PDB file of C-alpha atoms and ligand atoms in Angstrom:
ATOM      1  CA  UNK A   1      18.151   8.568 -27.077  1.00 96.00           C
ATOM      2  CA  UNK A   2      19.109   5.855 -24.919  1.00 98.00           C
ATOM      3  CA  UNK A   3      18.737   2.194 -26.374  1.00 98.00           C
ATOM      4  CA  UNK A   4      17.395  -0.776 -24.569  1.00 98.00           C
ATOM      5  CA  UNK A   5      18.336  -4.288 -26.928  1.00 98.00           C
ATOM      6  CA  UNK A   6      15.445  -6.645 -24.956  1.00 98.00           C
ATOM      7  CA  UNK A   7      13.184  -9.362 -25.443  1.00 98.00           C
ATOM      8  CA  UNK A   8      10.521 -10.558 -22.886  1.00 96.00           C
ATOM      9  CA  UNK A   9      12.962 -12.925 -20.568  1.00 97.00           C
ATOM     10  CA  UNK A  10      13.243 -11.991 -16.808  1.00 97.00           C
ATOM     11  CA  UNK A  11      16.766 -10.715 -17.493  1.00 97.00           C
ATOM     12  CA  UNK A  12      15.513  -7.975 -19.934  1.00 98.00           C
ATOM     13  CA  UNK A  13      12.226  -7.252 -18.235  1.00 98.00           C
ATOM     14  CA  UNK A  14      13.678  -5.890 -15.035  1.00 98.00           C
ATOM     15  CA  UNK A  15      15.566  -3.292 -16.785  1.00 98.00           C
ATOM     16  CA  UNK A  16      12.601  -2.955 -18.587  1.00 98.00           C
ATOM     17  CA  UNK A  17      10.988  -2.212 -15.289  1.00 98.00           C
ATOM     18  CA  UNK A  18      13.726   0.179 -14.408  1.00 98.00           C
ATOM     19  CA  UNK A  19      13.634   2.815 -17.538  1.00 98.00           C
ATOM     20  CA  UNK A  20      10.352   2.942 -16.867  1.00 98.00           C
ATOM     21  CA  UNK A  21      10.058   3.532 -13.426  1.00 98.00           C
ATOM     22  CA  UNK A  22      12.824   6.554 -14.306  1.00 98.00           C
ATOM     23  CA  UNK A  23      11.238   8.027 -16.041  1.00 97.00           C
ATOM     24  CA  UNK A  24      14.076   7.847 -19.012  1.00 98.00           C
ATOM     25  CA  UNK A  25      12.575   7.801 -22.181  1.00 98.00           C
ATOM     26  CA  UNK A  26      14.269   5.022 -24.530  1.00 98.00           C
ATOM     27  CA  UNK A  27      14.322   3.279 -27.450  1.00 98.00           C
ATOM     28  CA  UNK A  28      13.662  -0.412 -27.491  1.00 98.00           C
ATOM     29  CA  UNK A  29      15.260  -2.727 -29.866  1.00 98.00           C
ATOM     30  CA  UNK A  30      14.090  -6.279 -30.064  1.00 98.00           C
ATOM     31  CA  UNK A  31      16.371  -9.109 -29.790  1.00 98.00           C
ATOM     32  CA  UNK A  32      15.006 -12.119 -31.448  1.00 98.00           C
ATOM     33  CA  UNK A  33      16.993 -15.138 -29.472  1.00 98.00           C
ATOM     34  CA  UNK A  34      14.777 -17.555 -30.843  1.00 98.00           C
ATOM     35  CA  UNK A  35      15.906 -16.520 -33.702  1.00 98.00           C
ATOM     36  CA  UNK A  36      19.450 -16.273 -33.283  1.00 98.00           C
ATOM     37  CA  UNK A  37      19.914 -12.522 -33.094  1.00 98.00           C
ATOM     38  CA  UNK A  38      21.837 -12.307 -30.114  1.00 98.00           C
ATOM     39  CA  UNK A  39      25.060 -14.284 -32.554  1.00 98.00           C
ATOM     40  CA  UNK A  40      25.018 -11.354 -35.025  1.00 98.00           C
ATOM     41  CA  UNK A  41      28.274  -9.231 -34.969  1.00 98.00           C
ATOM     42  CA  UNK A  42      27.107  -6.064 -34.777  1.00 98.00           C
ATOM     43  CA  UNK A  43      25.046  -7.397 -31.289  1.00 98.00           C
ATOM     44  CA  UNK A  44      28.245  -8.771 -30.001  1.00 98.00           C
ATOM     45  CA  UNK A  45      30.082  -5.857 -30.296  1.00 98.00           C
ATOM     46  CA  UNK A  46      28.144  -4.394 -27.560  1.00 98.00           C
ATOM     47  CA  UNK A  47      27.684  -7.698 -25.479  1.00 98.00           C
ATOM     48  CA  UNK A  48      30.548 -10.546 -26.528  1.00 98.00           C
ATOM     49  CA  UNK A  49      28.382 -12.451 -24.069  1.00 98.00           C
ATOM     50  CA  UNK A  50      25.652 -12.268 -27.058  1.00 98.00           C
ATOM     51  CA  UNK A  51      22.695 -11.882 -24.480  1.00 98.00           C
ATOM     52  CA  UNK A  52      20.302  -9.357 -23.698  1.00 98.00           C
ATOM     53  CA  UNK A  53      19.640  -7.249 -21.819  1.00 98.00           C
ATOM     54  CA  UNK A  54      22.148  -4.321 -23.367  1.00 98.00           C
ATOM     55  CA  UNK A  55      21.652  -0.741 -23.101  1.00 98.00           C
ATOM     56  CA  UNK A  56      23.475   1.970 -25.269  1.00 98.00           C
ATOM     57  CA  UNK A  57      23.553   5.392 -22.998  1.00 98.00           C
ATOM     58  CA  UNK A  58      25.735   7.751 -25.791  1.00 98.00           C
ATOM     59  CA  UNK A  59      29.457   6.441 -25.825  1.00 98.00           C
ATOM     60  CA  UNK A  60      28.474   4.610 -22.574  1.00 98.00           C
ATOM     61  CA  UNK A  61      27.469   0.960 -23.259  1.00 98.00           C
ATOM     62  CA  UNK A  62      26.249  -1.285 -20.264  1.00 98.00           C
ATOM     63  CA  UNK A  63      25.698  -5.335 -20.158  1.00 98.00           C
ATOM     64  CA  UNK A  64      24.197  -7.740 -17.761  1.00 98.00           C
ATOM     65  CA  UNK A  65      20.891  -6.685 -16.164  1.00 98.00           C
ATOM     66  CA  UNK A  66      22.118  -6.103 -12.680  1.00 98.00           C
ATOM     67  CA  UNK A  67      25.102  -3.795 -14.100  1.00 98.00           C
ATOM     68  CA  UNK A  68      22.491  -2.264 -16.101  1.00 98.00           C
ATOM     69  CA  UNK A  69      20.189  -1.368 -12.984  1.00 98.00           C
ATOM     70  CA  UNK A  70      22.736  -0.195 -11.278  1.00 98.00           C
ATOM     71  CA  UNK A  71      24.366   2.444 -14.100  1.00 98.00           C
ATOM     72  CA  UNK A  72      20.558   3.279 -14.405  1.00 98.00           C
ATOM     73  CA  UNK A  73      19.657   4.327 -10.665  1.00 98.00           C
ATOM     74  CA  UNK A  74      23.276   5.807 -10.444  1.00 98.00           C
ATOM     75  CA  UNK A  75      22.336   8.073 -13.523  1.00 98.00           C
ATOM     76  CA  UNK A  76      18.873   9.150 -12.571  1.00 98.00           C
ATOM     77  CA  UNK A  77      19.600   8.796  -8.222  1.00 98.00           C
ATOM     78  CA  UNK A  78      16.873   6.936  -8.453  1.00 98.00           C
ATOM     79  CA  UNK A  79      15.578   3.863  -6.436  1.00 98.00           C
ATOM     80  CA  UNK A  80      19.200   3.845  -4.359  1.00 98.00           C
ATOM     81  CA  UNK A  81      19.132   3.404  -0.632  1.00 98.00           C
ATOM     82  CA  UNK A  82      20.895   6.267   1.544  1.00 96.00           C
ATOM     83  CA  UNK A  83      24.267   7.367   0.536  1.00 95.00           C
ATOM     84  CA  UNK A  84      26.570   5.790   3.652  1.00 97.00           C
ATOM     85  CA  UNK A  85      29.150   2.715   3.720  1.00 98.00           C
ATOM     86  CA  UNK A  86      26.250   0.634   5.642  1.00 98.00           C
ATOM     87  CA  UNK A  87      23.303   1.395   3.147  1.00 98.00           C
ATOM     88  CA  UNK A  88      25.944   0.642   0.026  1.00 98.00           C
ATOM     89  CA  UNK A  89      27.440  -2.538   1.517  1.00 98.00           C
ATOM     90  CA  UNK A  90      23.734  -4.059   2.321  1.00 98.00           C
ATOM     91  CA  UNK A  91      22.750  -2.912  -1.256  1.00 98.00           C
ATOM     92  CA  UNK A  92      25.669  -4.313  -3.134  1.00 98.00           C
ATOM     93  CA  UNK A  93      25.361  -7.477  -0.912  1.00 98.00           C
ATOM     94  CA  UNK A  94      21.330  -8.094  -2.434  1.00 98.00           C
ATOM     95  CA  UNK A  95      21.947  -6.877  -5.431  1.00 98.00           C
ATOM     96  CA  UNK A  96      24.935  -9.723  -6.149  1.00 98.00           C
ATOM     97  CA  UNK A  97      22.831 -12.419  -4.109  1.00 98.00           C
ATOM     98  CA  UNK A  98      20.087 -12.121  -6.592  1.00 98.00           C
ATOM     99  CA  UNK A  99      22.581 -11.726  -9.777  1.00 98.00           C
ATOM    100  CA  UNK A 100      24.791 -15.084  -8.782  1.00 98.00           C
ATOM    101  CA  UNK A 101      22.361 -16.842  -6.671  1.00 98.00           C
ATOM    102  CA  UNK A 102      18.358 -16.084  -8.246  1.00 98.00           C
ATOM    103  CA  UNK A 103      19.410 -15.959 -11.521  1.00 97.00           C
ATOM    104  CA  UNK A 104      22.156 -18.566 -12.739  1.00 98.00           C
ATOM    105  CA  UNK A 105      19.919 -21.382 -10.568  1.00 98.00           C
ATOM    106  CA  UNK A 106      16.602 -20.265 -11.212  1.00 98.00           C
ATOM    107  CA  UNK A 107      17.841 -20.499 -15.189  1.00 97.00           C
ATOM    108  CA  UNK A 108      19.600 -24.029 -14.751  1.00 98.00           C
ATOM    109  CA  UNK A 109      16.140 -25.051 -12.634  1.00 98.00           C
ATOM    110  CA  UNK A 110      14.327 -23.734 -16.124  1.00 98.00           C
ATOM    111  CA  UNK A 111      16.901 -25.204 -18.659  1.00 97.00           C
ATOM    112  CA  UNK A 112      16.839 -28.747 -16.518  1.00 98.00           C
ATOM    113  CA  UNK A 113      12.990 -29.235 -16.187  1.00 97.00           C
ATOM    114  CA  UNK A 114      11.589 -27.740 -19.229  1.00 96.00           C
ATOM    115  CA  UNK A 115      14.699 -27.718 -21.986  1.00 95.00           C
ATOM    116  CA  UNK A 116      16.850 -30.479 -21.498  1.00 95.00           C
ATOM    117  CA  UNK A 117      16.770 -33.337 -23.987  1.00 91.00           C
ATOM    118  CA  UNK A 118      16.760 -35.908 -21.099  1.00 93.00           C
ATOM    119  CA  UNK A 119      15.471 -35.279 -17.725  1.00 95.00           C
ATOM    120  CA  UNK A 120      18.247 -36.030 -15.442  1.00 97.00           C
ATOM    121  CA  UNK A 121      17.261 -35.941 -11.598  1.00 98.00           C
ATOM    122  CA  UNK A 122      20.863 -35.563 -10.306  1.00 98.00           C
ATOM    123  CA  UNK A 123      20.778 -32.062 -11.944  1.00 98.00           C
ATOM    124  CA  UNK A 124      16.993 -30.940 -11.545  1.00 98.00           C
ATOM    125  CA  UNK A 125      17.352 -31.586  -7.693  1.00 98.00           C
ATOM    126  CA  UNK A 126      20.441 -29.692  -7.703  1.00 98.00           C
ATOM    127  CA  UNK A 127      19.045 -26.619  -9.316  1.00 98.00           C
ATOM    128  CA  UNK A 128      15.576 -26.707  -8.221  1.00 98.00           C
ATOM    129  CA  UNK A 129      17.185 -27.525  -4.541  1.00 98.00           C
ATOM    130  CA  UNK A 130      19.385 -24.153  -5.122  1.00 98.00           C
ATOM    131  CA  UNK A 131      16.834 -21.780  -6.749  1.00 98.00           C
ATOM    132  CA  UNK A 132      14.242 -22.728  -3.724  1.00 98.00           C
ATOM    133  CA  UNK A 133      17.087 -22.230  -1.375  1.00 98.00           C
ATOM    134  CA  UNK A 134      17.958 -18.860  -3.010  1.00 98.00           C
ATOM    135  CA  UNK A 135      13.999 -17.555  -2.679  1.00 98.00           C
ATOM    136  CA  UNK A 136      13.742 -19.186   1.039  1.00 98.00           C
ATOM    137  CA  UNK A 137      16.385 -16.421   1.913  1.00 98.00           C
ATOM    138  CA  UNK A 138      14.724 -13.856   0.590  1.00 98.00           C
ATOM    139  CA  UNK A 139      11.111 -14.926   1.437  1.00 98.00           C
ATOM    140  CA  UNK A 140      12.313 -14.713   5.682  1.00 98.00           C
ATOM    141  CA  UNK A 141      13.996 -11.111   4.826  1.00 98.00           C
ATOM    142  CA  UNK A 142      10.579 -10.073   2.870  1.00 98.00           C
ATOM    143  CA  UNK A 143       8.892 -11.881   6.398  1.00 98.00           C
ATOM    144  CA  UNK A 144      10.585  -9.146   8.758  1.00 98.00           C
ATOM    145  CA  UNK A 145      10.760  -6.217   6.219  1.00 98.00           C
ATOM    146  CA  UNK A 146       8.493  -4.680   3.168  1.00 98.00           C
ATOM    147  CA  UNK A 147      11.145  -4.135   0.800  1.00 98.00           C
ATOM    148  CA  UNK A 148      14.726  -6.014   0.104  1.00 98.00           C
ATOM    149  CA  UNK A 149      16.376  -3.294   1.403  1.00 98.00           C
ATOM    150  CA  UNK A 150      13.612  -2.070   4.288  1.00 97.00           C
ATOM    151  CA  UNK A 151      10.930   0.534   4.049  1.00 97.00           C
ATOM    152  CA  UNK A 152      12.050   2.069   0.260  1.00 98.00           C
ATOM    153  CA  UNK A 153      11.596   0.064  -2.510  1.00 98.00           C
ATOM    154  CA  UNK A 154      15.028  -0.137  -4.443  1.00 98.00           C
ATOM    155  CA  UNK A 155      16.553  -1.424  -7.997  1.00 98.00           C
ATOM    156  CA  UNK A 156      17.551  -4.450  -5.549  1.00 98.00           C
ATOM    157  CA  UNK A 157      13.617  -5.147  -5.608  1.00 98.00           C
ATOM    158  CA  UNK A 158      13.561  -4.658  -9.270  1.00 98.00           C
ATOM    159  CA  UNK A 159      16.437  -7.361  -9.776  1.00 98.00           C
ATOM    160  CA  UNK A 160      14.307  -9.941  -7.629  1.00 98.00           C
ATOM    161  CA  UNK A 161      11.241  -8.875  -9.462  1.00 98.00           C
ATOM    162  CA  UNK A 162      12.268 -10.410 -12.966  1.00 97.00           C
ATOM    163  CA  UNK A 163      13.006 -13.795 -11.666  1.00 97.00           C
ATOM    164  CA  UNK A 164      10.491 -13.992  -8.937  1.00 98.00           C
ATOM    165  CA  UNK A 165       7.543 -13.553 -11.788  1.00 97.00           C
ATOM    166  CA  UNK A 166       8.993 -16.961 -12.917  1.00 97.00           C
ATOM    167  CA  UNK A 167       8.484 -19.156 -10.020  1.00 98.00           C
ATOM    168  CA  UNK A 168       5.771 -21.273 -11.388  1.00 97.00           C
ATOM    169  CA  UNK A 169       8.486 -22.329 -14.514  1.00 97.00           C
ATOM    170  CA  UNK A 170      11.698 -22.526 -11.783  1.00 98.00           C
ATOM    171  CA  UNK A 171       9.822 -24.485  -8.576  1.00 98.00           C
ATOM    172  CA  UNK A 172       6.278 -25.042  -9.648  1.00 97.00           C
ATOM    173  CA  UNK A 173       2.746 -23.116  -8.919  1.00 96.00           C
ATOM    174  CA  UNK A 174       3.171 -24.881  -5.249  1.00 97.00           C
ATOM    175  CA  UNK A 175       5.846 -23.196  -4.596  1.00 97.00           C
ATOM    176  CA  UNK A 176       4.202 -19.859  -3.543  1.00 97.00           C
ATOM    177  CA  UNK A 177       2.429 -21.943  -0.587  1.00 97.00           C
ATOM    178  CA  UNK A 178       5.997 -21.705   1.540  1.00 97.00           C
ATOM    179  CA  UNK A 179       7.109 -18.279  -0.084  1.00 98.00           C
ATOM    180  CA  UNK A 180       4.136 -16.108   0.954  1.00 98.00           C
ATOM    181  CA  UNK A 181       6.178 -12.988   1.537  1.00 98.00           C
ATOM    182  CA  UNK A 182       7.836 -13.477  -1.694  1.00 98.00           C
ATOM    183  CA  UNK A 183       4.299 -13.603  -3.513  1.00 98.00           C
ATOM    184  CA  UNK A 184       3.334 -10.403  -1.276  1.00 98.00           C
ATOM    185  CA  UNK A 185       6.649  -8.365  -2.717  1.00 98.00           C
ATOM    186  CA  UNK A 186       5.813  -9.472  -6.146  1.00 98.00           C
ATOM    187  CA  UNK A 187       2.178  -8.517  -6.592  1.00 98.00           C
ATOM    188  CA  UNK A 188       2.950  -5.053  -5.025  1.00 98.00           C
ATOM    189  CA  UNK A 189       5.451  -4.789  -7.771  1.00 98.00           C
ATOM    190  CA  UNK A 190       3.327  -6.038 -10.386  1.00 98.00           C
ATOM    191  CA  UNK A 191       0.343  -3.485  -9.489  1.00 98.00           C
ATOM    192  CA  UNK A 192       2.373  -0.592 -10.059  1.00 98.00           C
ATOM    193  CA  UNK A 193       1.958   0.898 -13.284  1.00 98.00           C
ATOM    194  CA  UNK A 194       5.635   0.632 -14.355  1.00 98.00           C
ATOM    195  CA  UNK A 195       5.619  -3.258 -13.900  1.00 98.00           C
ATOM    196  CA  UNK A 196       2.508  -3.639 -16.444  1.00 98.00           C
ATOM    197  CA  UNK A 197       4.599  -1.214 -19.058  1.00 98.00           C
ATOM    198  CA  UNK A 198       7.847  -3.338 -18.808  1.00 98.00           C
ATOM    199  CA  UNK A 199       5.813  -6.307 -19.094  1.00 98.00           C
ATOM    200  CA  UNK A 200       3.894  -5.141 -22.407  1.00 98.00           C
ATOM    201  CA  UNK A 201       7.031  -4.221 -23.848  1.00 98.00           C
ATOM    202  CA  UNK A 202       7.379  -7.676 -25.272  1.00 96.00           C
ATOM    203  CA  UNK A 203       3.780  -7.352 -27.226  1.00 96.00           C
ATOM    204  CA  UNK A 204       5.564  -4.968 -29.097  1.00 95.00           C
ATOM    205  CA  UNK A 205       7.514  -7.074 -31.287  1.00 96.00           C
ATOM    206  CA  UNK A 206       6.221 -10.606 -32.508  1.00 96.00           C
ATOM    207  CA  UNK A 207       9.169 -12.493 -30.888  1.00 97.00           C
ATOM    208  CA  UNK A 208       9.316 -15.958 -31.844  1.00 97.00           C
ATOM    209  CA  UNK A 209       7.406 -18.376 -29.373  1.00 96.00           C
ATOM    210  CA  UNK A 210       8.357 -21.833 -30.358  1.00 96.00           C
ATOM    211  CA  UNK A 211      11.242 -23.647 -28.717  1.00 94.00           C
ATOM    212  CA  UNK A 212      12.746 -25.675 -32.259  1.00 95.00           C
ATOM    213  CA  UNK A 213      15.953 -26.911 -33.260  1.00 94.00           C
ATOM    214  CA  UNK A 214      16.263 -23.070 -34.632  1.00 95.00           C
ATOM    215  CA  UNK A 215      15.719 -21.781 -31.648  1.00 96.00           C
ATOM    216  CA  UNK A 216      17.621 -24.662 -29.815  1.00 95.00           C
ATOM    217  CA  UNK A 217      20.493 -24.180 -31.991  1.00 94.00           C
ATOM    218  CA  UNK A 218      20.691 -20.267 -31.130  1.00 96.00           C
ATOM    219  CA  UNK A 219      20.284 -20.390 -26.835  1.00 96.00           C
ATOM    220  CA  UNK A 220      21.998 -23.939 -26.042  1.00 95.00           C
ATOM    221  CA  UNK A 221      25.094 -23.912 -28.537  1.00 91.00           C
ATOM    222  CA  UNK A 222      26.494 -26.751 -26.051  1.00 91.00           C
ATOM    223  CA  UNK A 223      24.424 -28.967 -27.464  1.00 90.00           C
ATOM    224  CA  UNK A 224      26.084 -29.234 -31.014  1.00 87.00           C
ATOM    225  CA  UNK A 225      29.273 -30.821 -29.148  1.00 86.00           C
ATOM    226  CA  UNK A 226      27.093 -33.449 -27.469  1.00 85.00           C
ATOM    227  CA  UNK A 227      25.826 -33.893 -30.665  1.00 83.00           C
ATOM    228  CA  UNK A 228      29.284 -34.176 -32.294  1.00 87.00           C
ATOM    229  CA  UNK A 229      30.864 -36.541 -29.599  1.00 87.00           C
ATOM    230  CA  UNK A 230      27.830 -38.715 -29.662  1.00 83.00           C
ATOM    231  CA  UNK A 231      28.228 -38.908 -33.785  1.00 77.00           C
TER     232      UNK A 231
HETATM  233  N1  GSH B   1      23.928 -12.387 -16.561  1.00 75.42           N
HETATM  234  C1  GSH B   1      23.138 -11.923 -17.667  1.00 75.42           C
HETATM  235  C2  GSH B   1      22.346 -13.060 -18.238  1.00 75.42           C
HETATM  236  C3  GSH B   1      21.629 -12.636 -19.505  1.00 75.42           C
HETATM  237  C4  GSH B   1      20.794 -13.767 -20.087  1.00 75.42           C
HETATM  238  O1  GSH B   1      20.954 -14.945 -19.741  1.00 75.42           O
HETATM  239  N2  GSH B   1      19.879 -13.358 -20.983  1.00 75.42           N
HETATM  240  C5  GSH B   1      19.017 -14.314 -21.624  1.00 75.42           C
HETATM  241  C6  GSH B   1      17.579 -13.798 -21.527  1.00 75.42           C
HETATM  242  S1  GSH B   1      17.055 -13.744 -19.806  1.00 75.42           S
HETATM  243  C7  GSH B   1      19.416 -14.452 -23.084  1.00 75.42           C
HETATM  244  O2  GSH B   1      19.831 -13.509 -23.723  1.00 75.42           O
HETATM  245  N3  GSH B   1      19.303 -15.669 -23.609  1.00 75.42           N
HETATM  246  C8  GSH B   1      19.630 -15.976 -24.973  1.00 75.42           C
HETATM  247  C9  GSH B   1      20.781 -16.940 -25.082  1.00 75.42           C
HETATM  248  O3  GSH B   1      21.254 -17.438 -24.036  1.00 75.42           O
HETATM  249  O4  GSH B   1      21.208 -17.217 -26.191  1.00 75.42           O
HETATM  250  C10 GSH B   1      22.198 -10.788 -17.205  1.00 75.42           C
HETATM  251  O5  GSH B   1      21.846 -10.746 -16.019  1.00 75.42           O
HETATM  252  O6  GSH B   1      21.873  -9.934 -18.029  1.00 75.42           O
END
């Protein structure tokens, strides 16, 4: 059976959200990060990049949630838009936009505000300036269509899905007042049944909740060389 190595972040969720809109049954592995579990070798021989989301399809092994979607609705021809050159280029276009624009700023906006050991407003304007960028784009395409890719709702929808849950950690609770189509998308998405399986999955396994030098020590490693230059 196919194996899904997760934990409740927005990265792992969406994939969540795609195996079970599929249909595919799976098995689901929990990844403690808190906990360090994402360092141990026999993780990082399926993901050197020691982060989940993973997924183990027989000799097939897939990393990086937006890879992952896309082996997934390849497998199943699932949740793809129409097979021509236009439909694929539009699709791949998203589908990248959301993997190295919504996701490396909204985390930096996260890391910068909530994580960082000093709160330095050089680098939580930059991100938080970025990420609300990022969503602005997508909130006017959401304002002149219902999906990200038009009238079918698509893995690219999926990928936005994960981070776009998080808006209230990456830009505030205000933020929803200027990205109404963007709340629209994301409570259609979170009515369907699939989106309230993928987000249970995480009550499945008692991940670990507090953010301490443990779990500090396990998700920001570049924080031992700070440590070590400043003595
Ligand atoms: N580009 C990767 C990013 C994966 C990622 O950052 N995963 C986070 C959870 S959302 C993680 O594993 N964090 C633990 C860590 O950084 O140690 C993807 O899209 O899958």
């Amino acid at each position: 059976m196919l194996k899904f190595y997760y934990s409740g972040a927005p990265n792992p969720t969406k994939v969540a959200l795609m195996l079970e809109e599929t249909g595919l049954e799976y098995d689901a592995i929990p990844v403690d990060t808190r906990r360090g579990e994402q360092h141990k070798p026999g993780f990082k021989k399926l993901n050197p990049n020691a982060k989940v989301p993973v997924i183990v399809d027989g000799d097939a092994v897939v990393f990086d949630s937006n890879a992952i979607l896309l082996y997934l609705a390849e497998k199943t021809g699932q949740f793809l838009p129409s097979d021509t050159p236009k439909a694929r280029g539009e699709m791949l276009s998203w589908l990248m936009f959301v993997a190295s624009g919504i996701g490396p700023y909204s985390g930096q906006a996260v890391h910068f505000q909530h994580h960082a050991p000093e709160k330095l407003p050089y680098a939580i304007n930059r991100y938080t300036f970025e990420a609300e960028r990022h969503f602005g784009i997508i909130d006017a395409r959401l304002g002149a269509q219902r999906y990200m890719l038009g009238d079918a709702y698509t893995l690219v929808d999926m990928a936005l899905w994960g981070w776009a849950r998080m808006i209230p950690m990456v830009l505030g609770e205000a933020a929803w007042g200027s990205l109404p189509n963007l709340e629209r998308h994301l409570e259609e998405i979170n009515a369907r049944p699939a989106a309230q399986r993928a987000i249970a999955l995480k009550d499945r396994h008692a991940f670990k909740t507090e953010m301490d030098d443990e779990a500090r020590r396990a998700m920001f490693p570049s924080n031992e060389r700070l440590e070590a230059k400043a003595g």
